[in-house]
mmCIF file of C-alpha atoms and ligand atoms in Angstrom:
data_model
loop_
_atom_site.group_PDB
_atom_site.id
_atom_site.type_symbol
_atom_site.label_atom_id
_atom_site.label_comp_id
_atom_site.label_asym_id
_atom_site.label_seq_id
_atom_site.Cartn_x
_atom_site.Cartn_y
_atom_site.Cartn_z
ATOM 1 C CA ALA A 845 120.664 -15.393 -67.466
ATOM 2 C CA ARG A 846 118.520 -17.160 -64.269
ATOM 3 C CA ALA A 847 115.987 -20.098 -66.139
ATOM 4 C CA LEU A 848 112.832 -20.428 -64.120
ATOM 5 C CA ARG A 849 110.345 -22.850 -64.381
ATOM 6 C CA ILE A 850 106.895 -22.215 -63.539
ATOM 7 C CA GLY A 851 103.896 -24.617 -63.151
ATOM 8 C CA LEU A 852 100.713 -23.535 -64.495
ATOM 9 C CA ILE A 853 97.459 -24.608 -62.827
ATOM 10 C CA PRO A 854 94.384 -23.180 -64.195
ATOM 11 C CA GLY A 855 91.889 -25.452 -62.530
ATOM 12 C CA ASP A 856 88.525 -24.435 -63.684
ATOM 13 C CA GLY A 857 86.224 -22.047 -65.417
ATOM 14 C CA ILE A 858 87.739 -18.820 -66.342
ATOM 15 C CA GLY A 859 91.134 -20.091 -64.461
ATOM 16 C CA LYS A 860 91.922 -21.685 -67.989
ATOM 17 C CA GLU A 861 91.001 -18.225 -69.637
ATOM 18 C CA VAL A 862 93.192 -15.961 -67.141
ATOM 19 C CA ILE A 863 96.143 -18.408 -66.512
ATOM 20 C CA PRO A 864 97.544 -18.000 -70.276
ATOM 21 C CA ALA A 865 97.492 -14.513 -69.498
ATOM 22 C CA GLY A 866 100.017 -14.925 -66.731
ATOM 23 C CA ARG A 867 101.697 -17.110 -68.922
ATOM 24 C CA ARG A 868 102.002 -14.364 -71.698
ATOM 25 C CA LEU A 869 103.318 -11.710 -69.351
ATOM 26 C CA LEU A 870 106.117 -13.834 -68.356
ATOM 27 C CA GLU A 871 107.304 -14.766 -71.794
ATOM 28 C CA ALA A 872 106.551 -10.952 -72.784
ATOM 29 C CA LEU A 873 109.519 -9.762 -69.870
ATOM 30 C CA PRO A 874 112.315 -8.364 -71.590
ATOM 31 C CA SER A 875 115.291 -10.279 -71.292
ATOM 32 C CA SER A 876 117.408 -7.575 -69.887
ATOM 33 C CA LEU A 877 115.548 -8.135 -66.631
ATOM 34 C CA GLY A 878 118.043 -11.527 -66.809
ATOM 35 C CA VAL A 879 115.328 -14.025 -66.404
ATOM 36 C CA SER A 880 114.057 -16.534 -68.573
ATOM 37 C CA PHE A 881 111.122 -19.055 -68.227
ATOM 38 C CA SER A 882 109.914 -22.377 -68.828
ATOM 39 C CA PHE A 883 106.434 -23.775 -68.204
ATOM 40 C CA VAL A 884 104.848 -26.940 -67.233
ATOM 41 C CA ASP A 885 100.987 -27.411 -67.469
ATOM 42 C CA LEU A 886 99.309 -29.430 -64.419
ATOM 43 C CA ASP A 887 95.745 -30.456 -63.644
ATOM 44 C CA ALA A 888 93.606 -29.708 -60.460
ATOM 45 C CA GLY A 889 90.333 -28.609 -59.768
ATOM 46 C CA PHE A 890 86.684 -30.084 -60.276
ATOM 47 C CA GLU A 891 86.984 -31.088 -63.951
ATOM 48 C CA THR A 892 90.167 -32.994 -62.790
ATOM 49 C CA PHE A 893 88.316 -34.788 -60.013
ATOM 50 C CA GLU A 894 85.267 -35.898 -62.359
ATOM 51 C CA ARG A 895 87.970 -37.225 -65.224
ATOM 52 C CA THR A 896 90.372 -38.654 -62.816
ATOM 53 C CA GLY A 897 88.673 -39.088 -58.991
ATOM 54 C CA THR A 898 90.852 -36.817 -57.715
ATOM 55 C CA ALA A 899 91.318 -32.859 -57.406
ATOM 56 C CA LEU A 900 94.791 -32.977 -56.821
ATOM 57 C CA PRO A 901 96.985 -35.532 -59.207
ATOM 58 C CA GLN A 902 99.829 -36.888 -57.316
ATOM 59 C CA ARG A 903 101.747 -36.039 -60.450
ATOM 60 C CA THR A 904 101.044 -31.952 -59.955
ATOM 61 C CA VAL A 905 102.484 -31.855 -56.483
ATOM 62 C CA ASP A 906 105.424 -34.342 -57.147
ATOM 63 C CA THR A 907 106.292 -31.940 -60.493
ATOM 64 C CA LEU A 908 105.640 -28.690 -58.486
ATOM 65 C CA LYS A 909 108.120 -30.043 -55.949
ATOM 66 C CA ALA A 910 110.957 -31.626 -58.191
ATOM 67 C CA GLU A 911 110.896 -28.935 -61.061
ATOM 68 C CA CYS A 912 108.858 -25.843 -60.527
ATOM 69 C CA ASP A 913 110.382 -22.586 -59.034
ATOM 70 C CA GLY A 914 107.128 -21.242 -58.556
ATOM 71 C CA ALA A 915 103.369 -21.557 -60.036
ATOM 72 C CA LEU A 916 100.176 -19.875 -61.028
ATOM 73 C CA PHE A 917 96.921 -21.258 -59.627
ATOM 74 C CA GLY A 918 93.745 -20.215 -61.541
ATOM 75 C CA ALA A 919 90.697 -21.213 -59.875
ATOM 76 C CA VAL A 920 88.734 -24.045 -59.195
ATOM 77 C CA GLN A 921 85.131 -24.578 -58.910
ATOM 78 C CA SER A 922 83.868 -26.245 -55.722
ATOM 79 C CA PRO A 923 80.490 -28.618 -55.950
ATOM 80 C CA SER A 924 77.562 -26.928 -55.075
ATOM 81 C CA LYS A 925 76.731 -29.732 -52.518
ATOM 82 C CA ALA A 926 79.402 -31.615 -50.869
ATOM 83 C CA VAL A 927 80.581 -34.453 -53.162
ATOM 84 C CA LYS A 928 82.042 -37.740 -51.742
ATOM 85 C CA GLY A 929 85.681 -37.760 -52.253
ATOM 86 C CA TYR A 930 86.169 -34.209 -53.448
ATOM 87 C CA SER A 931 88.373 -32.026 -51.154
ATOM 88 C CA SER A 932 89.937 -28.660 -52.573
ATOM 89 C CA PRO A 933 93.039 -28.818 -54.483
ATOM 90 C CA ILE A 934 94.537 -25.364 -53.138
ATOM 91 C CA VAL A 935 93.762 -26.101 -49.863
ATOM 92 C CA ALA A 936 95.770 -29.521 -50.027
ATOM 93 C CA LEU A 937 98.443 -27.912 -51.886
ATOM 94 C CA ARG A 938 98.804 -25.093 -49.277
ATOM 95 C CA LYS A 939 99.431 -28.376 -46.543
ATOM 96 C CA LYS A 940 101.757 -30.287 -48.923
ATOM 97 C CA LEU A 941 104.227 -27.237 -49.742
ATOM 98 C CA ASP A 942 103.877 -25.809 -46.255
ATOM 99 C CA LEU A 943 102.797 -22.336 -47.959
ATOM 100 C CA TYR A 944 102.109 -20.961 -44.529
ATOM 101 C CA ALA A 945 101.288 -17.302 -45.251
ATOM 102 C CA ASN A 946 98.553 -16.053 -47.575
ATOM 103 C CA VAL A 947 99.505 -12.865 -49.073
ATOM 104 C CA ARG A 948 97.059 -10.463 -50.365
ATOM 105 C CA PRO A 949 97.893 -7.216 -51.567
ATOM 106 C CA VAL A 950 95.108 -4.796 -51.691
ATOM 107 C CA LYS A 951 96.338 -1.482 -53.851
ATOM 108 C CA GLY A 952 93.764 0.779 -55.958
ATOM 109 C CA VAL A 953 91.428 3.392 -54.983
ATOM 110 C CA ALA A 954 88.984 2.288 -51.805
ATOM 111 C CA THR A 955 85.486 3.424 -52.996
ATOM 112 C CA SER A 956 83.792 3.195 -49.682
ATOM 113 C CA LEU A 957 80.456 5.090 -48.792
ATOM 114 C CA PHE A 958 82.025 8.201 -47.521
ATOM 115 C CA ARG A 959 84.827 8.989 -49.922
ATOM 116 C CA GLN A 960 87.444 7.764 -52.471
ATOM 117 C CA GLN A 961 90.717 7.109 -50.957
ATOM 118 C CA PRO A 962 93.714 5.605 -52.629
ATOM 119 C CA ILE A 963 95.052 2.716 -50.810
ATOM 120 C CA ASP A 964 98.021 0.413 -50.811
ATOM 121 C CA MET A 965 98.485 -2.205 -48.114
ATOM 122 C CA VAL A 966 99.306 -5.816 -47.896
ATOM 123 C CA ILE A 967 97.318 -8.305 -45.343
ATOM 124 C CA VAL A 968 99.491 -11.456 -44.740
ATOM 125 C CA ARG A 969 97.238 -14.291 -43.279
ATOM 126 C CA GLU A 970 98.902 -17.051 -40.991
ATOM 127 C CA ASN A 971 97.199 -19.965 -43.063
ATOM 128 C CA THR A 972 98.226 -23.237 -40.840
ATOM 129 C CA GLU A 973 96.273 -23.161 -37.676
ATOM 130 C CA ASP A 974 94.506 -21.001 -35.410
ATOM 131 C CA LEU A 975 90.711 -22.346 -35.604
ATOM 132 C CA TYR A 976 91.247 -23.598 -38.584
ATOM 133 C CA VAL A 977 92.701 -26.919 -37.165
ATOM 134 C CA LYS A 978 89.274 -27.774 -37.943
ATOM 135 C CA GLU A 979 89.165 -29.940 -34.154
ATOM 136 C CA GLU A 980 85.727 -29.384 -33.651
ATOM 137 C CA ASN A 981 83.848 -31.569 -30.889
ATOM 138 C CA THR A 982 79.886 -31.573 -30.622
ATOM 139 C CA ASN A 983 78.115 -33.254 -27.040
ATOM 140 C CA PRO A 984 74.452 -33.858 -28.211
ATOM 141 C CA ASN A 985 73.678 -33.538 -24.561
ATOM 142 C CA GLY A 986 74.806 -30.464 -22.770
ATOM 143 C CA PRO A 987 74.113 -29.752 -19.431
ATOM 144 C CA ASP A 988 70.925 -28.379 -20.485
ATOM 145 C CA GLY A 989 70.125 -31.096 -22.770
ATOM 146 C CA ARG A 990 70.931 -29.046 -25.678
ATOM 147 C CA PRO A 991 73.777 -29.816 -27.636
ATOM 148 C CA VAL A 992 77.277 -28.164 -27.090
ATOM 149 C CA ALA A 993 79.831 -27.552 -29.963
ATOM 150 C CA GLU A 994 83.275 -26.392 -29.598
ATOM 151 C CA ALA A 995 86.434 -25.900 -31.652
ATOM 152 C CA ILE A 996 90.241 -25.694 -30.986
ATOM 153 C CA LYS A 997 91.967 -22.358 -31.704
ATOM 154 C CA ARG A 998 95.726 -23.313 -31.733
ATOM 155 C CA ILE A 999 98.620 -20.810 -31.823
ATOM 156 C CA THR A 1000 102.055 -21.997 -32.073
ATOM 157 C CA GLY A 1001 105.161 -19.771 -31.582
ATOM 158 C CA ARG A 1002 106.667 -21.598 -34.390
ATOM 159 C CA ALA A 1003 104.099 -20.267 -36.754
ATOM 160 C CA SER A 1004 103.596 -17.054 -35.041
ATOM 161 C CA TYR A 1005 106.914 -16.171 -35.458
ATOM 162 C CA ARG A 1006 107.660 -17.037 -38.757
ATOM 163 C CA ILE A 1007 104.550 -15.268 -40.159
ATOM 164 C CA ALA A 1008 105.596 -11.993 -38.524
ATOM 165 C CA ALA A 1009 109.219 -12.181 -39.485
ATOM 166 C CA MET A 1010 107.522 -12.818 -43.208
ATOM 167 C CA ALA A 1011 105.432 -9.553 -42.818
ATOM 168 C CA GLY A 1012 108.729 -7.751 -41.697
ATOM 169 C CA ARG A 1013 110.719 -9.120 -44.749
ATOM 170 C CA ILE A 1014 107.430 -7.563 -46.777
ATOM 171 C CA ALA A 1015 107.415 -4.339 -45.667
ATOM 172 C CA GLU A 1016 111.410 -3.986 -46.034
ATOM 173 C CA ARG A 1017 111.154 -4.933 -49.741
ATOM 174 C CA ARG A 1018 107.909 -2.771 -50.422
ATOM 175 C CA GLN A 1019 110.549 0.215 -48.535
ATOM 176 C CA LYS A 1020 113.141 -0.835 -51.025
ATOM 177 C CA MET A 1021 110.719 -1.064 -54.138
ATOM 178 C CA ARG A 1022 109.464 2.617 -53.341
ATOM 179 C CA ALA A 1023 113.210 3.707 -52.851
ATOM 180 C CA ALA A 1024 113.592 2.122 -56.504
ATOM 181 C CA GLY A 1025 110.533 4.328 -57.822
ATOM 182 C CA ALA A 1026 107.338 2.333 -57.310
ATOM 183 C CA SER A 1027 104.388 4.334 -56.881
ATOM 184 C CA SER A 1028 102.758 4.033 -53.311
ATOM 185 C CA ILE A 1029 100.904 6.220 -50.522
ATOM 186 C CA HIS A 1030 103.759 5.360 -47.635
ATOM 187 C CA SER A 1031 106.984 6.605 -47.167
ATOM 188 C CA GLU A 1032 107.907 4.506 -43.785
ATOM 189 C CA PRO A 1033 107.295 0.731 -43.592
ATOM 190 C CA MET A 1034 105.442 -0.354 -40.769
ATOM 191 C CA VAL A 1035 103.577 -3.879 -39.829
ATOM 192 C CA THR A 1036 100.140 -3.883 -38.124
ATOM 193 C CA VAL A 1037 99.781 -6.745 -35.693
ATOM 194 C CA VAL A 1038 96.109 -7.592 -35.393
ATOM 195 C CA HIS A 1039 95.312 -9.805 -32.442
ATOM 196 C CA LYS A 1040 92.255 -10.045 -29.609
ATOM 197 C CA SER A 1041 94.788 -10.599 -26.442
ATOM 198 C CA ASN A 1042 92.378 -8.172 -24.732
ATOM 199 C CA VAL A 1043 90.005 -10.911 -24.246
ATOM 200 C CA LEU A 1044 92.049 -14.267 -25.473
ATOM 201 C CA SER A 1045 95.426 -13.544 -23.518
ATOM 202 C CA GLN A 1046 97.024 -16.831 -24.009
ATOM 203 C CA THR A 1047 96.194 -17.687 -27.588
ATOM 204 C CA ASP A 1048 96.313 -14.164 -28.949
ATOM 205 C CA GLY A 1049 98.678 -13.031 -26.549
ATOM 206 C CA LEU A 1050 101.262 -15.641 -27.561
ATOM 207 C CA PHE A 1051 100.463 -14.344 -31.486
ATOM 208 C CA ARG A 1052 101.228 -10.693 -30.305
ATOM 209 C CA THR A 1053 104.204 -11.205 -28.108
ATOM 210 C CA THR A 1054 105.944 -13.790 -30.666
ATOM 211 C CA ALA A 1055 104.989 -11.495 -33.603
ATOM 212 C CA ARG A 1056 106.877 -8.403 -31.681
ATOM 213 C CA GLU A 1057 109.743 -10.520 -30.565
ATOM 214 C CA ALA A 1058 110.147 -11.582 -34.360
ATOM 215 C CA LEU A 1059 110.004 -7.958 -35.887
ATOM 216 C CA ALA A 1060 112.251 -6.719 -33.375
ATOM 217 C CA ALA A 1061 114.394 -9.271 -34.490
ATOM 218 C CA ALA A 1062 114.246 -9.732 -38.084
ATOM 219 C CA THR A 1063 113.613 -6.293 -39.313
ATOM 220 C CA PRO A 1064 114.279 -3.750 -36.564
ATOM 221 C CA ASN A 1065 113.650 -0.918 -38.805
ATOM 222 C CA VAL A 1066 110.289 -1.470 -39.496
ATOM 223 C CA ARG A 1067 107.500 0.629 -37.346
ATOM 224 C CA VAL A 1068 105.280 -2.093 -35.493
ATOM 225 C CA GLU A 1069 101.859 -1.189 -34.282
ATOM 226 C CA GLU A 1070 98.790 -3.105 -33.053
ATOM 227 C CA GLN A 1071 95.689 -3.232 -33.522
ATOM 228 C CA ILE A 1072 92.809 -4.961 -31.786
ATOM 229 C CA VAL A 1073 90.411 -7.157 -34.679
ATOM 230 C CA ASP A 1074 87.384 -5.427 -34.626
ATOM 231 C CA SER A 1075 88.671 -2.107 -34.197
ATOM 232 C CA MET A 1076 90.808 -2.622 -37.121
ATOM 233 C CA ALA A 1077 87.352 -3.904 -39.071
ATOM 234 C CA LEU A 1078 86.364 -0.324 -38.450
ATOM 235 C CA LYS A 1079 89.898 1.585 -39.168
ATOM 236 C CA LEU A 1080 89.980 -0.518 -42.389
ATOM 237 C CA VAL A 1081 86.743 1.526 -43.375
ATOM 238 C CA GLN A 1082 87.546 4.697 -41.773
ATOM 239 C CA GLN A 1083 91.087 5.006 -42.383
ATOM 240 C CA PRO A 1084 92.341 2.416 -44.907
ATOM 241 C CA GLU A 1085 94.799 4.682 -46.274
ATOM 242 C CA TYR A 1086 96.839 4.584 -42.994
ATOM 243 C CA TYR A 1087 97.983 0.734 -43.559
ATOM 244 C CA ASP A 1088 100.934 -0.612 -45.141
ATOM 245 C CA VAL A 1089 101.856 -4.318 -44.219
ATOM 246 C CA VAL A 1090 98.836 -6.129 -42.068
ATOM 247 C CA VAL A 1091 99.716 -9.227 -40.182
ATOM 248 C CA ALA A 1092 97.188 -11.684 -38.684
ATOM 249 C CA PRO A 1093 96.277 -15.081 -37.199
ATOM 250 C CA ASN A 1094 94.252 -17.409 -39.611
ATOM 251 C CA LEU A 1095 90.313 -16.510 -39.026
ATOM 252 C CA TYR A 1096 91.233 -12.596 -38.890
ATOM 253 C CA GLY A 1097 93.044 -12.918 -41.604
ATOM 254 C CA ASP A 1098 90.642 -14.613 -43.988
ATOM 255 C CA ILE A 1099 87.970 -11.885 -42.861
ATOM 256 C CA LEU A 1100 90.484 -8.986 -43.227
ATOM 257 C CA SER A 1101 91.357 -9.849 -46.423
ATOM 258 C CA ASP A 1102 88.061 -10.174 -47.901
ATOM 259 C CA GLN A 1103 87.226 -6.776 -46.373
ATOM 260 C CA GLY A 1104 90.300 -5.417 -47.899
ATOM 261 C CA ALA A 1105 89.136 -6.825 -51.206
ATOM 262 C CA GLY A 1106 85.597 -5.259 -50.839
ATOM 263 C CA LEU A 1107 87.555 -2.186 -50.380
ATOM 264 C CA LEU A 1108 88.423 -2.086 -53.701
ATOM 265 C CA GLY A 1109 85.268 -3.634 -55.544
ATOM 266 C CA SER A 1110 85.868 -5.910 -58.783
ATOM 267 C CA LEU A 1111 87.354 -9.496 -57.660
ATOM 268 C CA GLY A 1112 89.054 -9.310 -61.132
ATOM 269 C CA LEU A 1113 91.697 -6.823 -59.887
ATOM 270 C CA ILE A 1114 92.937 -8.567 -56.874
ATOM 271 C CA PRO A 1115 95.969 -10.731 -56.753
ATOM 272 C CA SER A 1116 97.311 -13.230 -53.852
ATOM 273 C CA ALA A 1117 100.120 -15.278 -53.079
ATOM 274 C CA ASN A 1118 100.351 -18.591 -50.811
ATOM 275 C CA VAL A 1119 103.900 -18.550 -49.694
ATOM 276 C CA GLY A 1120 106.121 -20.630 -47.839
ATOM 277 C CA GLU A 1121 110.154 -20.862 -47.787
ATOM 278 C CA GLY A 1122 111.641 -20.848 -50.959
ATOM 279 C CA PHE A 1123 108.052 -21.255 -52.735
ATOM 280 C CA ALA A 1124 105.021 -19.083 -53.828
ATOM 281 C CA ILE A 1125 102.253 -19.530 -55.773
ATOM 282 C CA GLY A 1126 100.142 -16.690 -57.070
ATOM 283 C CA GLU A 1127 96.751 -17.296 -57.585
ATOM 284 C CA PRO A 1128 93.883 -14.836 -58.162
ATOM 285 C CA VAL A 1129 91.558 -13.898 -55.405
ATOM 286 C CA HIS A 1130 87.964 -14.749 -57.621
ATOM 287 C CA GLY A 1131 86.800 -18.041 -58.171
ATOM 288 C CA SER A 1132 85.789 -19.660 -61.261
ATOM 289 C CA ALA A 1133 83.082 -17.469 -62.547
ATOM 290 C CA PRO A 1134 80.625 -19.646 -64.207
ATOM 291 C CA ASP A 1135 78.304 -16.644 -65.251
ATOM 292 C CA ILE A 1136 80.921 -15.420 -67.764
ATOM 293 C CA VAL A 1137 83.075 -18.177 -68.422
ATOM 294 C CA GLY A 1138 83.831 -19.092 -72.493
ATOM 295 C CA GLN A 1139 82.815 -15.622 -73.144
ATOM 296 C CA ASN A 1140 86.625 -13.918 -73.417
ATOM 297 C CA LYS A 1141 85.063 -11.216 -70.498
ATOM 298 C CA ALA A 1142 87.452 -12.347 -67.644
ATOM 299 C CA ASN A 1143 89.684 -9.552 -66.222
ATOM 300 C CA PRO A 1144 93.069 -10.894 -66.182
ATOM 301 C CA ILE A 1145 94.635 -8.410 -64.307
ATOM 302 C CA ALA A 1146 94.128 -10.088 -60.866
ATOM 303 C CA THR A 1147 96.151 -12.803 -62.648
ATOM 304 C CA MET A 1148 98.679 -10.764 -63.771
ATOM 305 C CA ARG A 1149 99.410 -8.883 -60.263
ATOM 306 C CA SER A 1150 99.431 -12.407 -59.037
ATOM 307 C CA VAL A 1151 102.449 -13.013 -61.575
ATOM 308 C CA GLY A 1152 104.075 -9.948 -59.995
ATOM 309 C CA VAL A 1153 103.519 -10.975 -56.427
ATOM 310 C CA MET A 1154 104.774 -14.424 -57.113
ATOM 311 C CA LEU A 1155 108.156 -12.605 -58.903
ATOM 312 C CA GLU A 1156 108.667 -10.566 -55.647
ATOM 313 C CA PHE A 1157 109.139 -13.761 -53.499
ATOM 314 C CA MET A 1158 111.808 -14.847 -56.144
ATOM 315 C CA ASP A 1159 113.506 -11.906 -55.364
ATOM 316 C CA LEU A 1160 112.446 -10.414 -58.579
ATOM 317 C CA GLU A 1161 111.169 -6.856 -57.787
ATOM 318 C CA GLN A 1162 112.526 -5.087 -60.848
ATOM 319 C CA ALA A 1163 110.179 -7.834 -63.025
ATOM 320 C CA ALA A 1164 107.460 -7.498 -60.535
ATOM 321 C CA ALA A 1165 107.510 -3.465 -60.685
ATOM 322 C CA LYS A 1166 107.315 -3.474 -64.208
ATOM 323 C CA ILE A 1167 104.305 -5.454 -64.423
ATOM 324 C CA TYR A 1168 102.155 -3.521 -61.604
ATOM 325 C CA ALA A 1169 103.397 -0.086 -63.529
ATOM 326 C CA ALA A 1170 101.958 -1.965 -66.992
ATOM 327 C CA VAL A 1171 98.775 -3.288 -65.334
ATOM 328 C CA ASP A 1172 98.429 0.508 -63.941
ATOM 329 C CA ALA A 1173 98.614 2.031 -67.246
ATOM 330 C CA THR A 1174 96.224 -0.232 -68.716
ATOM 331 C CA LEU A 1175 93.385 0.555 -66.067
ATOM 332 C CA ALA A 1176 94.368 4.324 -65.970
ATOM 333 C CA ALA A 1177 93.828 4.158 -70.168
ATOM 334 C CA GLY A 1178 90.471 2.657 -69.814
ATOM 335 C CA ILE A 1179 91.634 -0.331 -71.230
ATOM 336 C CA VAL A 1180 89.272 -2.660 -69.265
ATOM 337 C CA THR A 1181 86.161 -5.763 -69.043
ATOM 338 C CA PRO A 1182 82.657 -5.519 -68.888
ATOM 339 C CA ASP A 1183 83.267 -6.064 -64.574
ATOM 340 C CA LEU A 1184 84.615 -2.334 -64.278
ATOM 341 C CA GLY A 1185 82.358 -1.047 -67.071
ATOM 342 C CA GLY A 1186 84.433 -1.465 -70.298
ATOM 343 C CA LYS A 1187 84.009 -3.289 -73.524
ATOM 344 C CA TYR A 1188 87.215 -4.765 -73.724
ATOM 345 C CA THR A 1189 88.024 -8.373 -73.871
ATOM 346 C CA THR A 1190 90.575 -10.783 -71.726
ATOM 347 C CA THR A 1191 92.690 -10.957 -74.953
ATOM 348 C CA GLN A 1192 92.345 -7.244 -75.567
ATOM 349 C CA VAL A 1193 93.373 -5.949 -71.723
ATOM 350 C CA THR A 1194 96.306 -8.686 -71.672
ATOM 351 C CA GLU A 1195 97.841 -7.249 -74.872
ATOM 352 C CA ASP A 1196 97.327 -4.152 -73.813
ATOM 353 C CA VAL A 1197 99.634 -4.622 -70.531
ATOM 354 C CA LEU A 1198 101.939 -6.760 -72.606
ATOM 355 C CA LYS A 1199 102.258 -3.465 -75.239
ATOM 356 C CA ARG A 1200 103.051 -1.161 -71.859
ATOM 357 C CA LEU A 1201 105.901 -3.705 -70.321
HETATM 358 P P1 NAD B 1989 83.411 -15.863 -58.244
HETATM 359 O O1 NAD B 1989 84.617 -15.109 -57.308
HETATM 360 O O2 NAD B 1989 83.898 -17.124 -59.237
HETATM 361 O O3 NAD B 1989 82.566 -14.882 -58.961
HETATM 362 C C1 NAD B 1989 81.593 -13.877 -58.106
HETATM 363 C C2 NAD B 1989 81.287 -12.640 -59.325
HETATM 364 O O4 NAD B 1989 82.644 -12.305 -59.760
HETATM 365 C C3 NAD B 1989 80.590 -13.441 -60.592
HETATM 366 O O5 NAD B 1989 79.963 -12.484 -61.089
HETATM 367 C C4 NAD B 1989 82.243 -13.235 -61.536
HETATM 368 O O6 NAD B 1989 81.476 -13.348 -63.143
HETATM 369 C C5 NAD B 1989 82.834 -12.021 -60.901
HETATM 370 N N1 NAD B 1989 84.110 -12.220 -61.356
HETATM 371 C C6 NAD B 1989 85.050 -12.849 -60.800
HETATM 372 N N2 NAD B 1989 86.216 -13.111 -61.339
HETATM 373 C C7 NAD B 1989 86.381 -12.169 -62.242
HETATM 374 C C8 NAD B 1989 87.201 -12.071 -63.346
HETATM 375 N N3 NAD B 1989 88.274 -12.148 -63.053
HETATM 376 N N4 NAD B 1989 86.780 -10.687 -64.218
HETATM 377 C C9 NAD B 1989 85.396 -10.638 -64.278
HETATM 378 N N5 NAD B 1989 84.196 -10.827 -63.205
HETATM 379 C C10 NAD B 1989 84.858 -11.642 -62.592
HETATM 380 O O7 NAD B 1989 83.019 -16.628 -56.850
HETATM 381 P P2 NAD B 1989 81.460 -17.537 -56.695
HETATM 382 O O8 NAD B 1989 80.763 -16.945 -58.060
HETATM 383 O O9 NAD B 1989 80.971 -17.305 -55.592
HETATM 384 O O10 NAD B 1989 81.849 -18.582 -57.268
HETATM 385 C C11 NAD B 1989 82.096 -19.489 -58.385
HETATM 386 C C12 NAD B 1989 82.968 -20.563 -58.217
HETATM 387 O O11 NAD B 1989 84.213 -20.473 -57.523
HETATM 388 C C13 NAD B 1989 82.487 -21.808 -56.788
HETATM 389 O O12 NAD B 1989 82.278 -22.768 -57.183
HETATM 390 C C14 NAD B 1989 83.267 -21.230 -56.069
HETATM 391 O O13 NAD B 1989 83.347 -22.608 -54.865
HETATM 392 C C15 NAD B 1989 84.554 -20.979 -56.584
HETATM 393 N N6 NAD B 1989 85.849 -20.046 -55.965
HETATM 394 C C16 NAD B 1989 86.732 -20.733 -55.994
HETATM 395 C C17 NAD B 1989 87.703 -19.926 -55.501
HETATM 396 C C18 NAD B 1989 89.329 -20.227 -55.415
HETATM 397 O O14 NAD B 1989 89.417 -21.067 -56.409
HETATM 398 N N7 NAD B 1989 90.113 -19.339 -54.916
HETATM 399 C C19 NAD B 1989 87.289 -18.626 -54.863
HETATM 400 C C20 NAD B 1989 85.900 -18.183 -54.762
HETATM 401 C C21 NAD B 1989 85.206 -19.107 -55.321
HETATM 402 MN MN1 MN B 1990 87.718 -16.508 -47.149
#
């Protein structure tokens, strides 16, 4: 059997309640899948910062690099006002492990203002450059005496190529999983490239042409379409069921990912993964939820689905498909936490999913 070691980074708040559900899920996978898991507990977050002076201890980074095949990250609490020396550990981890993609599956029933509609897409956000290089400048005395602030939007061929190639691989894998019986509303793999090259012809123009080049070279059987970002925002409301894999530069991807989450309602359902070459960290999209912490009310499903996404990037599609199907069955049976109108606890929902594996 393939033996895999998973780093567990619960972080703060309900991270400590949902990450154990992820661990139990991995432990409960049938041995017929030919894979076994061991675990190492790792610290990060605001509580870690208050205790040790750093939000991301070196041991956490070193252990992930040296020992782990993948990891699960819960949530961190950000201080309400800036605290000297504190910076987000997940942002730092993405940098240190070069996890250049943020991958967010958005699957479920979209409840827009107009109608109910099954949707099944994955938003792939480039996560290292664009406006988020944070090279900002302010001239306090502009030409008219008022300040002028500006920021660098940096797009590279390298980052655009690798993110688009990853989107193509994800589209192919989804097609493979469908062929193996995974439920889906799509029948053909497609990647939609999002940009605004009609205005930003050099930066977004580079993203667009490079993405097309990468997709044509790496995954020629995947259909490629483009969508200008503002019109994408409209389409995501009017026709979300149309999209399969969506790839975007950092800023647009950030915004569209949250819009995607909004289509589905509860944050407690939405998984993500931070992905680089050969390493993925599964991470529920929600935060530390201080309002429900310690009450056994946190919805574990975002984390359980994040386990599935992590496994997909470890080439364990079958295990991932089993998890998705079990979670869907639990949801369909109405075994849900209070955020979805149910009366079940974190523990009860977790155990119901395990039972259905
Ligand atoms: P949040 O996601 O923690 O909570 C928003 C609302 O959704 C709350 O009412 C919460 O109870 C509910 N919710 C979230 N996850 C849930 C789950 N699994 N089950 C049931 N209900 C759930 O966002 P927030 O309140 O804006 O932020 C709280 C803290 O989390 C802040 O310190 C913020 O900085 C941090 N945060 C961290 C991350 C992250 O670690 N990736 C993301 C967002 C916010
Ligand atoms: Mn965001």
